Coordinates of C-alpha atoms (C1' of nucleotides) and ligand atoms in Angstrom, one line a residue:
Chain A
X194 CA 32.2 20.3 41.0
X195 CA 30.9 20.6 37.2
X196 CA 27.5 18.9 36.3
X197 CA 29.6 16.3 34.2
X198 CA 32.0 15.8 37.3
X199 CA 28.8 15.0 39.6
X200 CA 27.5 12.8 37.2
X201 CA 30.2 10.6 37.0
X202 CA 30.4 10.4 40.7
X203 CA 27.0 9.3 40.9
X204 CA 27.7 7.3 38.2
X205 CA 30.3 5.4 39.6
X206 CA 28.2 5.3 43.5
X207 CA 25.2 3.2 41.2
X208 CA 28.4 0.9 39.2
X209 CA 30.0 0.3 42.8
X210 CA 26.1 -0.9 44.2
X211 CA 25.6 -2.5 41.6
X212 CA 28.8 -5.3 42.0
X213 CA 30.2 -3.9 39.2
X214 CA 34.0 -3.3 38.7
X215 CA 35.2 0.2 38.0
X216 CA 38.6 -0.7 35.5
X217 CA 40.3 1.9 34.5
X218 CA 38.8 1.6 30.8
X219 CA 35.8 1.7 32.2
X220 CA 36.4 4.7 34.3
X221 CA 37.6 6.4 30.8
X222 CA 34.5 5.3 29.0
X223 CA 32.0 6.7 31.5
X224 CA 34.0 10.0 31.6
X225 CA 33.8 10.3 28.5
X226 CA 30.2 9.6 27.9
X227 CA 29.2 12.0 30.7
X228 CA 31.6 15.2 29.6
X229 CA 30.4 14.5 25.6
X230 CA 27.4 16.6 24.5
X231 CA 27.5 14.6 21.2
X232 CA 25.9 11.6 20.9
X233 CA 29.0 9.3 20.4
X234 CA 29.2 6.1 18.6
X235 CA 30.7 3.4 20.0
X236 CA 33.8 4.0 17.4
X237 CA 34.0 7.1 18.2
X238 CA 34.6 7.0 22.4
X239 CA 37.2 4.1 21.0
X240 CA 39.0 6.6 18.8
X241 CA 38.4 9.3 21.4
X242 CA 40.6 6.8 24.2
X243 CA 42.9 5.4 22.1
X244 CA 45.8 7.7 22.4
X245 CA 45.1 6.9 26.4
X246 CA 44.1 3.3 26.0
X247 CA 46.6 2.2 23.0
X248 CA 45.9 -1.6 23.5
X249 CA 42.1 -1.1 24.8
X250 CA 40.0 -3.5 22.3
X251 CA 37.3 -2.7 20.9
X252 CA 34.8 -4.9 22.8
X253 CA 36.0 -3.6 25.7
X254 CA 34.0 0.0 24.4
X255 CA 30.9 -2.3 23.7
X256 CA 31.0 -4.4 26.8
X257 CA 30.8 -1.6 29.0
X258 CA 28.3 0.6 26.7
X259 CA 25.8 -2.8 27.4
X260 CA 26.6 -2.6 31.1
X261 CA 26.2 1.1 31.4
X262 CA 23.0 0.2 29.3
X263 CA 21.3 -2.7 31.7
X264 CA 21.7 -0.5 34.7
X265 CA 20.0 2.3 33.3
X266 CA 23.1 4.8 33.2
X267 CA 22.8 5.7 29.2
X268 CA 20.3 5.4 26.7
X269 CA 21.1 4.0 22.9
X270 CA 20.0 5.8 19.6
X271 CA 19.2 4.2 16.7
X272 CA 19.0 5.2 13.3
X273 CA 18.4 3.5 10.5
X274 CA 21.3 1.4 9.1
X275 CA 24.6 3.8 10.4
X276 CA 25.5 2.9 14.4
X277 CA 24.1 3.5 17.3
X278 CA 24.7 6.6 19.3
X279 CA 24.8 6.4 23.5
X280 CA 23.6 9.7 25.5
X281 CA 23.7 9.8 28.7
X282 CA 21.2 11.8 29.4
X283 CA 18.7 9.6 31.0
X284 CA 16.1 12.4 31.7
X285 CA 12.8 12.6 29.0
X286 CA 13.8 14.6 26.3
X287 CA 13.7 14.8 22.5
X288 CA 16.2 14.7 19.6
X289 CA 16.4 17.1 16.3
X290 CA 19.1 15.5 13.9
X291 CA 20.7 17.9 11.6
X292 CA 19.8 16.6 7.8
X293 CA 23.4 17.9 6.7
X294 CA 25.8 17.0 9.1
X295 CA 24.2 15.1 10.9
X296 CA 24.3 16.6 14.7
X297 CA 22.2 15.8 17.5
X298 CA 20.7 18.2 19.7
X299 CA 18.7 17.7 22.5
X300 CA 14.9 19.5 22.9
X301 CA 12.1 19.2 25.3
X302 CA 8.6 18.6 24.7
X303 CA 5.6 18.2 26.9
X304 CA 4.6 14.7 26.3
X305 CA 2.7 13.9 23.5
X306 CA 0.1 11.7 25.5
X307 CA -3.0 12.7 23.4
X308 CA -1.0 10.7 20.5
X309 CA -0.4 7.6 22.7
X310 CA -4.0 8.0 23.6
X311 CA -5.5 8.4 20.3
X312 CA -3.5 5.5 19.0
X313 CA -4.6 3.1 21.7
X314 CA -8.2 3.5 20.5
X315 CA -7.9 3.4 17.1
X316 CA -5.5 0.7 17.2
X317 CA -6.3 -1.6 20.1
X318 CA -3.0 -1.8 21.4
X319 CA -1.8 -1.1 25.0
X320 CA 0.4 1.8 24.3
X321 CA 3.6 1.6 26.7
X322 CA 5.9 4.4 25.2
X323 CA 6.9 6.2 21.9
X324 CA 10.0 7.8 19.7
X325 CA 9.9 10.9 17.8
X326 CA 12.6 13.1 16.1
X327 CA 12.6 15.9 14.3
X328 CA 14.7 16.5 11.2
X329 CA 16.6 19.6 9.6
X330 CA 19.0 21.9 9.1
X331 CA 21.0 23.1 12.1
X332 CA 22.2 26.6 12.2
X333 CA 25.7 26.2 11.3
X334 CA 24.6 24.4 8.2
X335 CA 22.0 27.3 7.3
X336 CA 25.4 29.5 7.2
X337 CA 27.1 27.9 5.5
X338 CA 24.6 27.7 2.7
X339 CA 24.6 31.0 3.0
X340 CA 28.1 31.8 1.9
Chain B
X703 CA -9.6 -4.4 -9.5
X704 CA -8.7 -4.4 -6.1
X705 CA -7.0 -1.9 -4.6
X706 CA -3.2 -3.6 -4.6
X707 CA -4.0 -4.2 -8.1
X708 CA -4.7 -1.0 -9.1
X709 CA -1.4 0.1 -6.8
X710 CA 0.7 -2.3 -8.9
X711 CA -0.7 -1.1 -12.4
X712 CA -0.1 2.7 -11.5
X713 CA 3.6 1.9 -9.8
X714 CA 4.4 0.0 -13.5
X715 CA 3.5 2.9 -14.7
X716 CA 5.6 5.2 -13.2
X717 CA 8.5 2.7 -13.6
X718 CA 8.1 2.7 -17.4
X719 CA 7.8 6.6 -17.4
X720 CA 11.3 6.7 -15.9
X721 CA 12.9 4.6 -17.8
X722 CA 13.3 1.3 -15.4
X723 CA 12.4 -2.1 -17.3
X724 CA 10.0 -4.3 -16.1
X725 CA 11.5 -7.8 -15.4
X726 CA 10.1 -10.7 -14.3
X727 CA 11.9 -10.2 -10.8
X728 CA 11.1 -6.9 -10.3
X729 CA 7.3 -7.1 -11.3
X730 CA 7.3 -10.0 -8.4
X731 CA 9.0 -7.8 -6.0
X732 CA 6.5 -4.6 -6.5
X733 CA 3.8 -7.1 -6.7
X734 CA 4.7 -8.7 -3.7
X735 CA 5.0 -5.3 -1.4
X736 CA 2.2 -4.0 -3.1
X737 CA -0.4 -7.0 -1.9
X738 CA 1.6 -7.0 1.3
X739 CA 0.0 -5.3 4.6
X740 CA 3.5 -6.2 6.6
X741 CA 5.7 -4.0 5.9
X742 CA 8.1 -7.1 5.2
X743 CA 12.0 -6.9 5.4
X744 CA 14.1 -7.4 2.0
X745 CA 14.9 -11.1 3.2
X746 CA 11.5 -11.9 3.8
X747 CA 10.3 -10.4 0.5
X748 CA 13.5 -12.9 -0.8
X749 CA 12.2 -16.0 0.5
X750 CA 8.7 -15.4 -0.2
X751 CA 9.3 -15.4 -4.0
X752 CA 12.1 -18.1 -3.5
X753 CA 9.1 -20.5 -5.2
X754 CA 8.7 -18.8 -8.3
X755 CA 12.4 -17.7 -9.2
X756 CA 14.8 -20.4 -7.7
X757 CA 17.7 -18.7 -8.5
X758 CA 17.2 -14.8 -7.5
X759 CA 19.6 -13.8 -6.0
X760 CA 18.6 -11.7 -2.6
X761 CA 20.9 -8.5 -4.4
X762 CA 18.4 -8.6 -7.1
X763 CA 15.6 -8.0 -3.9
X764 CA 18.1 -4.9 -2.3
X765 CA 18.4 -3.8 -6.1
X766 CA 15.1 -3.5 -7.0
X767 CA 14.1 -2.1 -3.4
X768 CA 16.4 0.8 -3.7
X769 CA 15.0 1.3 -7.8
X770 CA 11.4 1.6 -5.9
X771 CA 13.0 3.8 -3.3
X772 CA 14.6 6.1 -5.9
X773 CA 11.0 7.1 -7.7
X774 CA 9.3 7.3 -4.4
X775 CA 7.2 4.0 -4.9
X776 CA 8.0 2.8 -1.4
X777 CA 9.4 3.9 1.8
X778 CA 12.0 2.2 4.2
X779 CA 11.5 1.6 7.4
X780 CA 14.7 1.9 10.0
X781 CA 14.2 0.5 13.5
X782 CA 17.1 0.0 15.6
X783 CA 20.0 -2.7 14.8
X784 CA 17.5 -5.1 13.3
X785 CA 16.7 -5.1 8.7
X786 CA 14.9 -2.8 7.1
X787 CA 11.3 -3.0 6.5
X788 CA 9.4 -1.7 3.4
X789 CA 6.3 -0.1 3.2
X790 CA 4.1 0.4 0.1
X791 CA 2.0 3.1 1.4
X792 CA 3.6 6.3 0.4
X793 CA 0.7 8.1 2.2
X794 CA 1.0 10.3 5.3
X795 CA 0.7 7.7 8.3
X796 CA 2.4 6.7 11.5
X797 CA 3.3 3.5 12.9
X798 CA 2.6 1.7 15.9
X799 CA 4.6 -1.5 17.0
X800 CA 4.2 -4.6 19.2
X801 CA 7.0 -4.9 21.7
X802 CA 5.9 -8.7 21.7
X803 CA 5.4 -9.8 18.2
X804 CA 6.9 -7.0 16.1
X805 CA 3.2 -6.4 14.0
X806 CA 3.5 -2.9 12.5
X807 CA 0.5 -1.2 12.0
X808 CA -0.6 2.0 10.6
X809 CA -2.5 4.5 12.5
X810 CA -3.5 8.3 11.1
X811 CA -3.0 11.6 13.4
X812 CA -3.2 15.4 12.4
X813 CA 0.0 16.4 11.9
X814 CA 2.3 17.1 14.8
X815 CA 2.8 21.0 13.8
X816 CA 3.4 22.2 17.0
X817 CA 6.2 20.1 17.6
X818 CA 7.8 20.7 14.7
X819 CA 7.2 24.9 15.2
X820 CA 8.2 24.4 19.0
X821 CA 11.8 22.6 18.2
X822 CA 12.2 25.2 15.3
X823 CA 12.0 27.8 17.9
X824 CA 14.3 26.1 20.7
X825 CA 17.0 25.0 18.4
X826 CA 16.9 27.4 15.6
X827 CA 16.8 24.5 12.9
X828 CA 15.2 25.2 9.7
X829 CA 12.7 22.0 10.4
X830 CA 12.1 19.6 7.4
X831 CA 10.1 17.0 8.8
X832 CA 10.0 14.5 11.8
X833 CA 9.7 10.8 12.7
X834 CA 7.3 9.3 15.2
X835 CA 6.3 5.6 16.5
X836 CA 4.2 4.6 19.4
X837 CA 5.3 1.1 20.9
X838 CA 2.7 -1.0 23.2
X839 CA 0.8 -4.7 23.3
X840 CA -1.3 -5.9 20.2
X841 CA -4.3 -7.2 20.7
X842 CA -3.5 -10.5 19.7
X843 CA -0.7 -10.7 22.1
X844 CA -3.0 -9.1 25.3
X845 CA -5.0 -11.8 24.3
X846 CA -2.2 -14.5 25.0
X847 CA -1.3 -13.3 27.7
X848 CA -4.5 -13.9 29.7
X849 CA -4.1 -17.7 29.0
Chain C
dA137 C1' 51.1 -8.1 52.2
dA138 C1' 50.1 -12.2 49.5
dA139 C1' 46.7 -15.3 47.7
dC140 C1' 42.5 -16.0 45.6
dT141 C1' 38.8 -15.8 42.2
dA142 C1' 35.2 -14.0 39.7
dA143 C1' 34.9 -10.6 36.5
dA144 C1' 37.1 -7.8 32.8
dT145 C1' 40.1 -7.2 29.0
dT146 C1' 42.2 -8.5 24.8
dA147 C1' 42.8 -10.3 20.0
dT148 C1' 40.5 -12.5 16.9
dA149 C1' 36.9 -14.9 14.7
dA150 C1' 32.1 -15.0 13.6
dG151 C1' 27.5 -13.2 12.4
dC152 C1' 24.3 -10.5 10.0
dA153 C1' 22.4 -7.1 6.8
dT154 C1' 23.7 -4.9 3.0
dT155 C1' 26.5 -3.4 -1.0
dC156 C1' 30.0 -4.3 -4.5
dT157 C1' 32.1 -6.8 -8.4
dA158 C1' 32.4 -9.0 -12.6
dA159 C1' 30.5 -12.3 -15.6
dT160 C1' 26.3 -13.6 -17.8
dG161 C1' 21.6 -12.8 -19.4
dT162 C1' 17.8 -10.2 -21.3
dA163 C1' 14.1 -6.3 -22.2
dA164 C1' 13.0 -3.3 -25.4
dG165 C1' 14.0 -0.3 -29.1
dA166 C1' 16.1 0.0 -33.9
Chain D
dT1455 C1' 16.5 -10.2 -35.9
dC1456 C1' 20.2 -7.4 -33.9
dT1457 C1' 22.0 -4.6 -30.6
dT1458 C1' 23.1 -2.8 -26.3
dA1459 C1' 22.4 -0.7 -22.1
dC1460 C1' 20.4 -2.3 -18.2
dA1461 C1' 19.4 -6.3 -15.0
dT1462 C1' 20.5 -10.5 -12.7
dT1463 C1' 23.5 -13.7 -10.6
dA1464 C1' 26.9 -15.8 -7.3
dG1465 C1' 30.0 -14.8 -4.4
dA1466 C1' 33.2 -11.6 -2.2
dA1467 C1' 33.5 -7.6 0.6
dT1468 C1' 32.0 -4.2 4.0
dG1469 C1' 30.7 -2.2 8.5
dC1470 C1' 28.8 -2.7 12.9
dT1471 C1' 28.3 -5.7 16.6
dT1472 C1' 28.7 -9.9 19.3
dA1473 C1' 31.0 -14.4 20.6
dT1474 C1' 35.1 -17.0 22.0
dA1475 C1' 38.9 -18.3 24.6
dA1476 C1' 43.2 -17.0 26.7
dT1477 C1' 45.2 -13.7 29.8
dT1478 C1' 45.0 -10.1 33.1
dT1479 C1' 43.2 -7.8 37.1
dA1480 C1' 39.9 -5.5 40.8
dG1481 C1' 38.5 -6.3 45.0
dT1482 C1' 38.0 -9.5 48.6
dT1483 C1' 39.8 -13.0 51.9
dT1484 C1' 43.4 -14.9 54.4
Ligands
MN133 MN1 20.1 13.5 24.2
MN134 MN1 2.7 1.7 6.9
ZN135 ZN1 24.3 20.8 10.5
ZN136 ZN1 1.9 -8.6 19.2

DNA sequence: AAACTAAATTATAAGCATTCTAATGTAAGA
DNA sequence: TCTTACATTAGAATGCTTATAATTTAGTTT
């Protein structure tokens, strides 16, 4: 079984425990969320099932994104004013977003706790958690400029 | 002069040596985000000067901001699906946020090099720049919670 | 296997921040 | 003072997301 195949099947295990009802768009929602490497939008998973799921609404996508959401099974992205992206990759990791077009890749970092740390004292606060991403140009992109 | 005023003067300035007129709207929008430590949102900025010009309209406010944004007099703020906030400090700084309240406030740190070099290296981006914010408690809302 | 029921899906309307449009007004130079 | 390109205004339009209410269905109970 491939890793996106085990997720799912995990996937579904924590839907099932959970009470949850496993539909058949929602079946083709979490598939597709767990094969994708991409980052999808919500718009995009709905175009992505639509030859599958002609009459599936678009709400339908969004209910189950929130669901998948509160139980921990993807994470949302936002940036700035374009829609959120869902990865589900729940594991600590970073993003780098190309500046061009706009691809998401995935990096890791050892955790930047000495930032946390130093902004808790100069600040006050009681630091629970941060964001970062780094911005650029991806390598297809650096070809292309190329040529 | 204060510090704010002395912002304002230099940003007129720069306004008139690109070309931009100074109207009585737009002098109370820069004036506003320059005196303002709160990195407000367009609509707050709106109904702040709602007083003193009854009949701005809130696309004169998005107008303006994206003028400012254009010569580099202020940056934009994106967090998640809520408005944009504006920031008058063009200076290198990071934010920290209260997941309570919402207060933004700025906090300094050498610059994160090293991540930026690291994810370089992983990804093979040509790295431009990066975003970071730290989330946690303010004091003020610690505070309330103890009572 | 049939009935039941709470949950899910659907189509559509509504909400919100932001941008667009077209008419009107005005800052600043001639 | 005149001129005109730029700015403002009110309101419509847009894009993403959520709410509503009717219909359908997954999974359990009989
Ligand atoms: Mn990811
Ligand atoms: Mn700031
Ligand atoms: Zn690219
Ligand atoms: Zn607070």
């Amino acid at each position: 079984m491939t890793v996106p195949e085990q997720r799912l099947q995990e996937a579904l295990t924590t839907l099932k425990k959970s009470g949850v009802r496993i539909t058949p768009q929602r079946h083709a929602v979490l598939e597709y969320l767990m094969q994708s490497m991409k980052h999808p939008t919500a718009d995009e998973i709905y175009k992505a099932l639509e030859d599958k799921f002609p009459n599936m609404s678009v709400a339908t996508v969004y209910n189950n994104l929130r669901v998948f959401l509160d139980i921990g099974l993807v994470r949302e992205l936002t940036y700035g004013d374009s829609s959120s992206r869902f990865d589900c990759n729940t594991s600590d990791h970073y993003h780098i977003i190309c500046d061009e077009c706009g691809k998401i890749v995935d990096f890791h970092y050892p955790s930047l706790n000495e930032v946390e740390q130093l902004a808790e004292q100069v600040t006050g606060f009681d630091v629970s958690n941060h964001r970062l991403e780094v911005y650029g140009t991806c390598e297809d992109c650096q070809q292309m400029a190329k040529h």
